[in-house]
Amino acid sequence: MTAEENTPSPASNIGNSSSSSSSKSPLFVKDGEDIFIQRSSNDSGSCKQSVGYRTSVYKHFESNMRFVVCRVPSPIYTLNIYVPTAVADNKGLPHTLEHLIFCGSKRYPVRGYLDVLAAHNYSIGTNAWTDSDHTCYTLDAAAEDAVANVLPAFLDHVLNPLLRDDHFVTEVYHYDETGKEQGVVFSEMVSYENNEENLSSYHLNNLVYNTSATYAGYSGGKTRDIANLTNSEIIDYHRKYYDANNVTVVLTGAFSDDFEERYLQTIPADIIQSHGHDSREPMDCSPPKNSTVLHETVKFPSLGADAGSFDFGWCGPPHEDVETIIALDILMEYLAGTSSSPLDLRFVERPSPLASSVSVGVNDNIVKMLNMTFSGVPYPHNEPTDHAEGSSDDEENGEAHDCDDEDDDAEDPDIPYLFDDGYLQNLLLEELQRIFDSRFDGDPHALANAAKRLSDGLASKIEK
């Protein structure tokens, strides 16, 4: 029998399940009215077409699990399973659990079955990511039937994983025959936890949020803590957070009008069983009570010592304040959205750049953080270089070098002081004050143009 013949369809799942909801009350019921979003597009010159997006929400009849179906004109159908997962330490519990989810489930115990199923259903496979306040499991496919075929197996892996000890040893942490520490998760974090970007992000979060906040922990896990992690801790973590009460499934694509009736209502009912755990209570996302400006210098391993980076963070509004968040998104787009934006012109697009790039944004945390990152900031070398050894042939022959372009630092008076305490911060604040005083360089349409770029970019992402 071929692998394709082994791939279960939604209909065959129902036929094989004694706990099917087909003859009982609906497994999912409509939760509120549909939400419609309209936008206009200029697809053919001056001809404007109205494009609408319809979103429907369905709630599990017994638990608080929800399905959100977003109908958008896209050739790709996406499945995202969201689980709220808090971080209390640096053990990496949500990250290690994410890896173990793919090792088999009660209904589908064969490791790797999920990806084989996805591959035979017009998909390149499943994936997942772990953040500080949630874990998401994803699937992209070319047809709604493909999503429907994979959905029951994917849900079973998320809600009812095996979490066996032998899987933990292979996937998380063990010693190999030479006595070297190994494990997929451990090896991943060895390189991840010491790179510049992640070290900076971790330390910035610890300055902006309280040390007890979920954003202050290391969701991926630090290697020294992963080495002391046990499988029983992961099982307890799954029991607390991976309950059906906590799960939200988001489906995006050009789904048919009867998709919910044909597929959601035919998911085997025994897959979605709540054990009464509800971890949707508010997470600790509080900022520190101290309002003073905090600084920290973080060293990181690098092949060279020619440049570093600066990360600035400000505690922002809560996620419920949508109007303020959108206003900040527009402002950030104006400040550094293009190469001709004010911060890029001030720090990057100049004869002697003070940074190789500037990126700004408002993160997706429950309590938002405004972030500005200056990458590739030139690091001054004040120590004189000893040319006594290894002098060139030209020098031995008395030939002089043209030194006009050997020291680019001299071309800009700011460069030697960029890493002095508060120097770059003051340059940034001065530029922000200048922008404010000049009312966005006197351009009355500056924010409107930034808002349009932001809107067009969001619409493009939705339709992909």
CSV table of C-alpha atoms in Angstrom, one decimal:
chain,number,residue,atom,x,y,z
A,1,MET,CA,0.0,0.0,0.0
A,2,THR,CA,1.4,3.4,-0.9
A,3,ALA,CA,1.8,6.3,1.5
A,4,GLU,CA,-1.0,8.2,-0.3
A,5,GLU,CA,-3.4,5.3,0.4
A,6,ASN,CA,-2.5,5.5,4.1
A,7,THR,CA,-3.3,9.2,4.3
A,8,PRO,CA,-6.5,9.6,6.2
A,9,SER,CA,-9.2,11.9,4.8
A,10,PRO,CA,-11.6,13.8,7.0
A,11,ALA,CA,-14.4,11.4,5.9
A,12,SER,CA,-12.3,8.3,6.9
A,13,ASN,CA,-11.5,9.9,10.3
A,14,ILE,CA,-15.2,10.2,11.0
A,15,GLY,CA,-15.9,6.7,9.9
A,16,ASN,CA,-13.2,5.3,12.2
A,17,SER,CA,-14.2,7.3,15.2
A,18,SER,CA,-16.8,6.0,17.6
A,19,SER,CA,-16.8,9.4,19.3
A,20,SER,CA,-17.8,11.3,16.1
A,21,SER,CA,-20.0,14.3,16.6
A,22,SER,CA,-21.8,13.7,13.3
A,23,SER,CA,-24.9,12.2,15.0
A,24,LYS,CA,-24.8,14.5,18.0
A,25,SER,CA,-25.0,18.2,18.6
A,26,PRO,CA,-22.5,20.3,16.6
A,27,LEU,CA,-18.9,20.1,17.8
A,28,PHE,CA,-18.4,23.8,17.2
A,29,VAL,CA,-21.0,26.6,17.4
A,30,LYS,CA,-20.9,30.1,16.0
A,31,ASP,CA,-19.5,32.6,18.4
A,32,GLY,CA,-20.9,36.0,17.5
A,33,GLU,CA,-21.6,37.6,14.1
A,34,ASP,CA,-19.1,37.5,11.2
A,35,ILE,CA,-16.7,40.4,10.9
A,36,PHE,CA,-16.3,42.1,7.5
A,37,ILE,CA,-13.4,44.2,6.4
A,38,GLN,CA,-13.6,46.1,3.2
A,39,ARG,CA,-10.7,47.8,1.3
A,40,SER,CA,-10.3,49.3,-2.2
A,41,SER,CA,-7.6,48.2,-4.6
A,42,ASN,CA,-6.3,49.9,-7.8
A,43,ASP,CA,-5.6,46.7,-9.8
A,44,SER,CA,-6.3,48.1,-13.2
A,45,GLY,CA,-5.4,51.8,-13.6
A,46,SER,CA,-8.2,54.0,-12.3
A,47,CYS,CA,-10.6,51.1,-11.9
A,48,LYS,CA,-11.2,50.5,-8.2
A,49,GLN,CA,-12.2,47.2,-7.0
A,50,SER,CA,-13.7,46.5,-3.6
A,51,VAL,CA,-12.1,43.6,-1.8
A,52,GLY,CA,-13.7,42.1,1.3
A,53,TYR,CA,-12.4,39.9,4.1
A,54,ARG,CA,-14.9,37.9,6.2
A,55,THR,CA,-13.9,36.4,9.5
A,56,SER,CA,-16.0,33.8,11.4
A,57,VAL,CA,-15.4,32.5,14.9
A,58,TYR,CA,-16.5,29.1,16.2
A,59,LYS,CA,-16.4,27.9,19.8
A,60,HIS,CA,-16.1,24.3,20.9
A,61,PHE,CA,-19.4,23.2,22.5
A,62,GLU,CA,-17.7,22.0,25.7
A,63,SER,CA,-14.4,23.9,26.1
A,64,ASN,CA,-13.2,27.4,25.4
A,65,MET,CA,-11.3,26.3,22.3
A,66,ARG,CA,-12.0,28.5,19.3
A,67,PHE,CA,-11.6,28.3,15.5
A,68,VAL,CA,-11.1,31.6,13.7
A,69,VAL,CA,-11.7,31.3,9.9
A,70,CYS,CA,-10.4,34.3,7.9
A,71,ARG,CA,-11.5,34.3,4.3
A,72,VAL,CA,-9.0,36.2,2.2
A,73,PRO,CA,-8.3,36.1,-1.6
A,74,SER,CA,-5.1,34.0,-1.4
A,75,PRO,CA,-3.9,31.0,-3.3
A,76,ILE,CA,-2.3,29.6,0.0
A,77,TYR,CA,-4.3,28.2,2.9
A,78,THR,CA,-2.7,28.5,6.3
A,79,LEU,CA,-3.3,26.8,9.6
A,80,ASN,CA,-2.0,28.3,12.8
A,81,ILE,CA,-2.6,26.6,16.2
A,82,TYR,CA,-1.9,29.1,19.0
A,83,VAL,CA,-1.2,28.1,22.6
A,84,PRO,CA,-0.6,30.7,25.4
A,85,THR,CA,2.7,29.6,27.1
A,86,ALA,CA,4.3,31.6,29.8
A,87,VAL,CA,8.0,31.7,30.7
A,88,ALA,CA,9.0,31.6,34.4
A,89,ASP,CA,12.7,30.8,34.1
A,90,ASN,CA,15.4,29.9,31.5
A,91,LYS,CA,14.8,26.2,31.3
A,92,GLY,CA,13.1,26.5,27.9
A,93,LEU,CA,10.0,24.5,28.8
A,94,PRO,CA,7.8,25.9,26.0
A,95,HIS,CA,10.6,25.5,23.4
A,96,THR,CA,11.5,21.9,24.3
A,97,LEU,CA,7.8,21.0,24.4
A,98,GLU,CA,7.3,22.5,20.9
A,99,HIS,CA,10.0,20.0,19.6
A,100,LEU,CA,8.5,17.0,21.4
A,101,ILE,CA,5.0,17.7,20.0
A,102,PHE,CA,6.2,16.5,16.6
A,103,CYS,CA,7.4,13.1,18.0
A,104,GLY,CA,4.0,11.4,17.9
A,105,SER,CA,0.5,11.5,19.5
A,106,LYS,CA,-1.9,9.0,20.9
A,107,ARG,CA,-3.9,8.5,17.7
A,108,TYR,CA,-0.8,8.9,15.4
A,109,PRO,CA,2.1,7.4,17.4
A,110,VAL,CA,4.6,7.1,14.5
A,111,ARG,CA,7.3,9.7,14.7
A,112,GLY,CA,7.4,11.8,11.5
A,113,TYR,CA,3.8,10.8,10.4
A,114,LEU,CA,2.6,14.4,10.6
A,115,ASP,CA,5.1,15.7,8.1
A,116,VAL,CA,4.5,12.7,5.7
A,117,LEU,CA,0.8,13.5,5.9
A,118,ALA,CA,1.4,17.1,5.1
A,119,ALA,CA,3.8,16.3,2.2
A,120,HIS,CA,1.1,14.2,0.6
A,121,ASN,CA,-1.5,17.0,1.0
A,122,TYR,CA,0.0,19.8,-1.1
A,123,SER,CA,2.2,21.2,1.7
A,124,ILE,CA,5.9,21.6,2.2
A,125,GLY,CA,5.5,20.4,5.8
A,126,THR,CA,4.6,21.6,9.3
A,127,ASN,CA,6.5,24.1,11.4
A,128,ALA,CA,6.3,26.0,14.7
A,129,TRP,CA,7.8,28.8,16.7
A,130,THR,CA,8.0,29.7,20.4
A,131,ASP,CA,7.7,33.2,21.8
A,132,SER,CA,7.7,34.6,25.3
A,133,ASP,CA,3.9,34.5,25.7
A,134,HIS,CA,2.8,31.9,23.1
A,135,THR,CA,3.7,28.9,20.9
A,136,CYS,CA,2.3,28.6,17.4
A,137,TYR,CA,2.2,25.5,15.1
A,138,THR,CA,1.8,26.2,11.4
A,139,LEU,CA,0.9,24.6,8.1
A,140,ASP,CA,0.8,26.1,4.6
A,141,ALA,CA,-1.0,24.2,1.9
A,142,ALA,CA,-2.4,24.7,-1.6
A,143,ALA,CA,-6.0,23.6,-1.0
A,144,GLU,CA,-8.6,23.7,1.8
A,145,ASP,CA,-9.0,19.9,1.5
A,146,ALA,CA,-5.3,19.6,2.3
A,147,VAL,CA,-5.7,21.7,5.5
A,148,ALA,CA,-8.7,19.6,6.5
A,149,ASN,CA,-6.8,16.3,6.0
A,150,VAL,CA,-3.9,17.4,8.2
A,151,LEU,CA,-6.0,19.3,10.9
A,152,PRO,CA,-7.2,16.3,13.0
A,153,ALA,CA,-3.7,14.8,13.2
A,154,PHE,CA,-2.1,18.1,14.0
A,155,LEU,CA,-4.6,18.8,16.8
A,156,ASP,CA,-3.9,15.4,18.2
A,157,HIS,CA,-0.2,16.0,18.2
A,158,VAL,CA,-0.7,19.3,20.0
A,159,LEU,CA,-3.3,18.2,22.6
A,160,ASN,CA,-2.3,14.5,23.1
A,161,PRO,CA,1.4,14.1,22.5
A,162,LEU,CA,3.3,11.0,23.6
A,163,LEU,CA,6.1,12.8,25.5
A,164,ARG,CA,8.1,9.7,25.9
A,165,ASP,CA,11.4,9.6,27.8
A,166,ASP,CA,13.3,8.3,24.8
A,167,HIS,CA,12.0,11.1,22.7
A,168,PHE,CA,13.2,13.6,25.4
A,169,VAL,CA,16.7,12.1,25.4
A,170,THR,CA,17.1,12.3,21.6
A,171,GLU,CA,15.3,15.6,21.1
A,172,VAL,CA,16.3,17.6,24.2
A,173,TYR,CA,19.5,16.6,25.9
A,174,HIS,CA,21.9,13.7,26.3
A,175,TYR,CA,25.6,12.7,26.1
A,176,ASP,CA,27.0,11.0,23.0
A,177,GLU,CA,29.5,8.1,23.0
A,178,THR,CA,32.4,10.6,23.3
A,179,GLY,CA,31.0,12.4,26.3
A,180,LYS,CA,29.9,15.4,24.4
A,181,GLU,CA,26.6,17.1,25.2
A,182,GLN,CA,24.0,16.6,22.5
A,183,GLY,CA,20.3,17.0,21.7
A,184,VAL,CA,18.4,18.8,19.0
A,185,VAL,CA,17.2,21.6,21.4
A,186,PHE,CA,20.5,21.8,23.2
A,187,SER,CA,22.6,22.1,20.0
A,188,GLU,CA,20.2,24.7,18.6
A,189,MET,CA,20.5,26.9,21.7
A,190,VAL,CA,24.4,26.6,21.8
A,191,SER,CA,24.7,28.9,18.8
A,192,TYR,CA,21.5,30.8,19.4
A,193,GLU,CA,22.0,32.1,23.0
A,194,ASN,CA,25.4,33.7,22.3
A,195,ASN,CA,24.8,35.7,19.1
A,196,GLU,CA,24.6,39.5,19.2
A,197,GLU,CA,21.0,39.9,18.3
A,198,ASN,CA,19.6,37.5,20.8
A,199,LEU,CA,21.8,38.5,23.7
A,200,SER,CA,20.8,42.1,23.1
A,201,SER,CA,17.1,41.2,23.0
A,202,TYR,CA,17.3,39.2,26.2
A,203,HIS,CA,19.0,41.9,28.2
A,204,LEU,CA,16.8,44.6,26.8
A,205,ASN,CA,13.7,42.7,27.9
A,206,ASN,CA,15.1,42.3,31.3
A,207,LEU,CA,15.5,46.1,31.5
A,208,VAL,CA,12.1,47.0,30.2
A,209,TYR,CA,10.0,44.4,32.1
A,210,ASN,CA,10.0,43.2,35.6
A,211,THR,CA,12.3,40.2,36.3
A,212,SER,CA,9.1,38.2,37.1
A,213,ALA,CA,7.5,39.0,33.8
A,214,THR,CA,7.1,36.3,31.1
A,215,TYR,CA,9.2,38.5,28.7
A,216,ALA,CA,12.2,38.5,31.1
A,217,GLY,CA,12.7,34.8,30.8
A,218,TYR,CA,14.4,32.9,27.9
A,219,SER,CA,11.7,31.0,26.1
A,220,GLY,CA,14.2,29.0,24.1
A,221,GLY,CA,16.2,28.0,27.2
A,222,LYS,CA,19.7,28.5,28.2
A,223,THR,CA,22.0,25.5,27.8
A,224,ARG,CA,23.1,25.3,31.4
A,225,ASP,CA,19.4,25.1,32.4
A,226,ILE,CA,18.4,22.7,29.6
A,227,ALA,CA,21.0,20.3,30.9
A,228,ASN,CA,19.0,20.0,34.2
A,229,LEU,CA,15.6,19.8,32.7
A,230,THR,CA,13.5,16.6,33.1
A,231,ASN,CA,10.8,15.1,31.0
A,232,SER,CA,8.4,15.1,33.9
A,233,GLU,CA,8.6,18.9,34.0
A,234,ILE,CA,7.7,19.1,30.4
A,235,ILE,CA,4.7,16.8,31.0
A,236,ASP,CA,3.5,19.0,33.8
A,237,TYR,CA,4.0,22.1,31.6
A,238,HIS,CA,1.9,20.5,28.8
A,239,ARG,CA,-0.8,19.6,31.3
A,240,LYS,CA,-1.1,23.2,32.5
A,241,TYR,CA,-0.9,25.1,29.2
A,242,TYR,CA,-1.9,22.7,26.4
A,243,ASP,CA,-5.5,22.3,27.5
A,244,ALA,CA,-8.3,22.6,24.9
A,245,ASN,CA,-9.5,25.6,26.9
A,246,ASN,CA,-6.4,27.5,26.0
A,247,VAL,CA,-6.1,26.7,22.3
A,248,THR,CA,-7.1,29.0,19.4
A,249,VAL,CA,-6.9,27.8,15.8
A,250,VAL,CA,-6.7,30.4,13.0
A,251,LEU,CA,-7.4,29.4,9.4
A,252,THR,CA,-6.6,31.9,6.6
A,253,GLY,CA,-7.3,31.5,2.9
A,254,ALA,CA,-10.1,31.4,0.3
A,255,PHE,CA,-12.1,28.9,2.3
A,256,SER,CA,-15.5,27.8,1.0
A,257,ASP,CA,-18.7,28.9,2.7
A,258,ASP,CA,-19.5,25.4,4.0
A,259,PHE,CA,-15.9,24.6,5.2
A,260,GLU,CA,-16.9,24.7,8.8
A,261,GLU,CA,-19.8,22.3,8.3
A,262,ARG,CA,-17.9,19.9,6.2
A,263,TYR,CA,-14.7,19.7,8.1
A,264,LEU,CA,-14.7,21.4,11.6
A,265,GLN,CA,-17.8,19.5,12.6
A,266,THR,CA,-16.3,16.2,11.6
A,267,ILE,CA,-13.2,16.3,13.7
A,268,PRO,CA,-13.1,13.2,16.0
A,269,ALA,CA,-14.5,14.5,19.3
A,270,ASP,CA,-12.1,12.5,21.5
A,271,ILE,CA,-9.2,14.6,20.1
A,272,ILE,CA,-10.5,17.8,21.7
A,273,GLN,CA,-11.0,17.0,25.4
A,274,SER,CA,-10.4,19.5,28.2
A,275,HIS,CA,-9.0,18.5,31.5
A,276,GLY,CA,-10.3,21.7,33.2
A,277,HIS,CA,-7.1,23.6,33.0
A,278,ASP,CA,-7.5,27.3,32.0
A,279,SER,CA,-4.2,29.2,31.8
A,280,ARG,CA,-5.7,32.2,30.0
A,281,GLU,CA,-5.4,34.3,33.2
A,282,PRO,CA,-3.4,37.5,32.7
A,283,MET,CA,0.3,36.8,32.5
A,284,ASP,CA,2.8,39.0,34.4
A,285,CYS,CA,3.9,41.5,31.8
A,286,SER,CA,4.5,44.5,34.1
A,287,PRO,CA,7.3,47.0,33.6
A,288,PRO,CA,9.6,47.8,36.5
A,289,LYS,CA,8.4,50.4,38.9
A,290,ASN,CA,11.7,52.3,38.6
A,291,SER,CA,11.2,54.9,35.8
A,292,THR,CA,14.9,55.9,35.5
A,293,VAL,CA,16.8,55.3,32.3
A,294,LEU,CA,18.7,52.0,32.5
A,295,HIS,CA,21.9,51.0,30.6
A,296,GLU,CA,23.7,47.8,30.2
A,297,THR,CA,26.7,46.8,28.1
A,298,VAL,CA,26.6,43.2,26.8
A,299,LYS,CA,29.7,41.5,25.3
A,300,PHE,CA,29.3,38.9,22.6
A,301,PRO,CA,31.6,36.6,20.7
A,302,SER,CA,32.5,37.9,17.2
A,303,LEU,CA,35.0,37.3,14.4
A,304,GLY,CA,35.8,41.0,14.4
A,305,ALA,CA,35.7,43.9,16.7
A,306,ASP,CA,35.0,46.6,14.2
A,307,ALA,CA,31.3,47.2,15.0
A,308,GLY,CA,28.6,46.7,17.6
A,309,SER,CA,25.0,47.6,18.0
A,310,PHE,CA,22.6,49.6,20.2
A,311,ASP,CA,19.1,48.6,21.3
A,312,PHE,CA,16.8,51.2,22.7
A,313,GLY,CA,13.5,50.1,24.4
A,314,TRP,CA,10.5,52.0,25.8
A,315,CYS,CA,7.6,50.4,27.6
A,316,GLY,CA,4.5,51.0,25.5
A,317,PRO,CA,0.7,50.8,25.7
A,318,PRO,CA,-1.2,47.6,26.6
A,319,HIS,CA,-2.5,45.5,23.7
A,320,GLU,CA,-6.1,46.7,24.2
A,321,ASP,CA,-5.1,50.3,23.2
A,322,VAL,CA,-5.3,49.6,19.5
A,323,GLU,CA,-5.6,53.3,18.5
A,324,THR,CA,-2.3,54.2,20.2
A,325,ILE,CA,-0.5,51.1,18.9
A,326,ILE,CA,-1.6,52.0,15.3
A,327,ALA,CA,-0.4,55.6,15.8
A,328,LEU,CA,3.0,54.3,17.0
A,329,ASP,CA,3.2,51.9,14.0
A,330,ILE,CA,2.7,54.8,11.6
A,331,LEU,CA,5.2,56.9,13.5
A,332,MET,CA,7.8,54.1,13.3
A,333,GLU,CA,7.2,53.7,9.6
A,334,TYR,CA,7.8,57.4,9.1
A,335,LEU,CA,11.0,57.4,11.2
A,336,ALA,CA,12.8,54.4,9.6
A,337,GLY,CA,10.5,52.7,7.0
A,338,THR,CA,12.5,53.6,3.9
A,339,SER,CA,16.1,54.6,3.1
A,340,SER,CA,14.9,58.2,2.8
A,341,SER,CA,13.4,58.2,6.3
A,342,PRO,CA,14.7,60.7,8.8
A,343,LEU,CA,16.7,58.3,11.0
A,344,ASP,CA,18.2,56.6,8.0
A,345,LEU,CA,19.3,59.9,6.6
A,346,ARG,CA,20.7,61.0,9.9
A,347,PHE,CA,22.6,57.8,10.8
A,348,VAL,CA,23.0,55.6,7.7
A,349,GLU,CA,22.8,57.4,4.4
A,350,ARG,CA,25.8,59.7,4.9
A,351,PRO,CA,29.5,59.7,3.8
A,352,SER,CA,30.6,58.2,7.1
A,353,PRO,CA,27.7,56.1,8.4
A,354,LEU,CA,27.1,56.0,12.2
A,355,ALA,CA,25.3,52.7,11.7
A,356,SER,CA,24.8,50.2,8.8
A,357,SER,CA,21.0,50.0,9.4
A,358,VAL,CA,18.3,51.3,11.7
A,359,SER,CA,15.2,49.2,12.5
A,360,VAL,CA,12.3,50.4,14.6
A,361,GLY,CA,9.0,48.9,15.6
A,362,VAL,CA,6.4,48.1,18.2
A,363,ASN,CA,6.6,44.4,19.3
A,364,ASP,CA,3.7,42.0,19.6
A,365,ASN,CA,3.9,41.6,23.4
A,366,ILE,CA,0.8,42.0,25.6
A,367,VAL,CA,2.3,45.1,27.0
A,368,LYS,CA,4.0,46.6,24.0
A,369,MET,CA,7.7,47.7,23.8
A,370,LEU,CA,8.9,50.4,21.4
A,371,ASN,CA,12.2,49.3,20.0
A,372,MET,CA,15.0,51.0,18.0
A,373,THR,CA,18.0,49.0,16.9
A,374,PHE,CA,21.2,50.5,15.4
A,375,SER,CA,23.3,47.8,13.8
A,376,GLY,CA,26.8,48.0,12.5
A,377,VAL,CA,27.8,50.9,14.7
A,378,PRO,CA,31.6,51.5,14.1
A,379,TYR,CA,33.6,50.7,17.1
A,380,PRO,CA,36.6,53.0,17.6
A,381,HIS,CA,40.0,51.4,18.1
A,382,ASN,CA,42.1,53.7,20.3
A,383,GLU,CA,45.0,51.4,20.8
A,384,PRO,CA,47.9,52.2,18.4
A,385,THR,CA,48.8,49.5,16.0
A,386,ASP,CA,52.4,48.2,16.1
A,387,HIS,CA,53.8,48.2,12.6
A,388,ALA,CA,57.4,47.2,13.6
A,389,GLU,CA,56.9,43.6,12.7
A,390,GLY,CA,56.0,42.5,9.2
A,391,SER,CA,56.6,45.8,7.5
A,392,SER,CA,55.8,45.8,3.8
A,393,ASP,CA,58.4,45.9,1.0
A,394,ASP,CA,57.3,49.4,0.1
A,395,GLU,CA,58.1,50.6,3.6
A,396,GLU,CA,61.5,49.0,3.5
A,397,ASN,CA,62.2,50.7,0.2
A,398,GLY,CA,61.3,54.0,1.8
A,399,GLU,CA,58.1,54.4,-0.2
A,400,ALA,CA,55.5,56.4,1.6
A,401,HIS,CA,51.8,55.5,1.7
A,402,ASP,CA,48.9,57.8,1.1
A,403,CYS,CA,47.3,57.9,4.5
A,404,ASP,CA,44.4,60.2,3.5
A,405,ASP,CA,41.9,57.3,3.4
A,406,GLU,CA,43.3,55.0,6.1
A,407,ASP,CA,41.4,56.4,9.0
A,408,ASP,CA,37.8,56.9,8.1
A,409,ASP,CA,36.9,57.7,11.7
A,410,ALA,CA,38.5,61.1,11.3
A,411,GLU,CA,35.9,62.0,8.6
A,412,ASP,CA,33.1,62.2,11.2
A,413,PRO,CA,33.7,63.7,14.6
A,414,ASP,CA,31.0,61.6,16.2
A,415,ILE,CA,32.4,58.2,15.5
A,416,PRO,CA,35.2,58.1,18.2
A,417,TYR,CA,32.6,58.8,20.9
A,418,LEU,CA,29.6,56.6,19.8
A,419,PHE,CA,30.3,54.0,22.5
A,420,ASP,CA,30.7,56.6,25.2
A,421,ASP,CA,27.9,56.5,27.8
A,422,GLY,CA,24.8,58.2,26.5
A,423,TYR,CA,26.5,59.6,23.4
A,424,LEU,CA,24.4,57.8,20.7
A,425,GLN,CA,21.3,58.1,22.9
A,426,ASN,CA,21.7,61.9,22.9
A,427,LEU,CA,22.2,62.0,19.1
A,428,LEU,CA,19.0,60.0,18.8
A,429,LEU,CA,17.0,62.2,21.1
A,430,GLU,CA,18.3,65.3,19.4
A,431,GLU,CA,17.1,64.0,16.0
A,432,LEU,CA,13.7,63.1,17.4
A,433,GLN,CA,13.4,66.5,19.0
A,434,ARG,CA,14.4,68.1,15.6
A,435,ILE,CA,11.7,66.1,13.8
A,436,PHE,CA,9.1,67.2,16.4
A,437,ASP,CA,10.1,70.9,16.3
A,438,SER,CA,10.1,70.9,12.4
A,439,ARG,CA,6.7,69.2,12.4
A,440,PHE,CA,8.0,66.3,10.3
A,441,ASP,CA,10.3,68.4,8.2
A,442,GLY,CA,7.4,70.6,7.3
A,443,ASP,CA,5.7,67.9,5.2
A,444,PRO,CA,1.9,67.9,6.0
A,445,HIS,CA,1.5,64.6,4.2
A,446,ALA,CA,4.4,62.7,5.9
A,447,LEU,CA,2.3,60.7,8.3
A,448,ALA,CA,-0.4,60.1,5.8
A,449,ASN,CA,2.2,58.6,3.4
A,450,ALA,CA,3.6,56.5,6.1
A,451,ALA,CA,0.1,55.2,7.0
A,452,LYS,CA,-0.5,54.3,3.4
A,453,ARG,CA,2.8,52.3,3.2
A,454,LEU,CA,1.9,50.5,6.4
A,455,SER,CA,-1.7,49.7,5.2
A,456,ASP,CA,-0.5,48.5,1.8
A,457,GLY,CA,2.2,46.3,3.4
A,458,LEU,CA,-0.4,44.8,5.8
A,459,ALA,CA,-2.8,44.1,2.9
A,460,SER,CA,0.0,42.5,0.9
A,461,LYS,CA,0.8,40.1,3.8
A,462,ILE,CA,-2.9,39.2,4.2
A,463,GLU,CA,-3.3,38.3,0.6
A,464,LYS,CA,-0.1,36.3,0.3
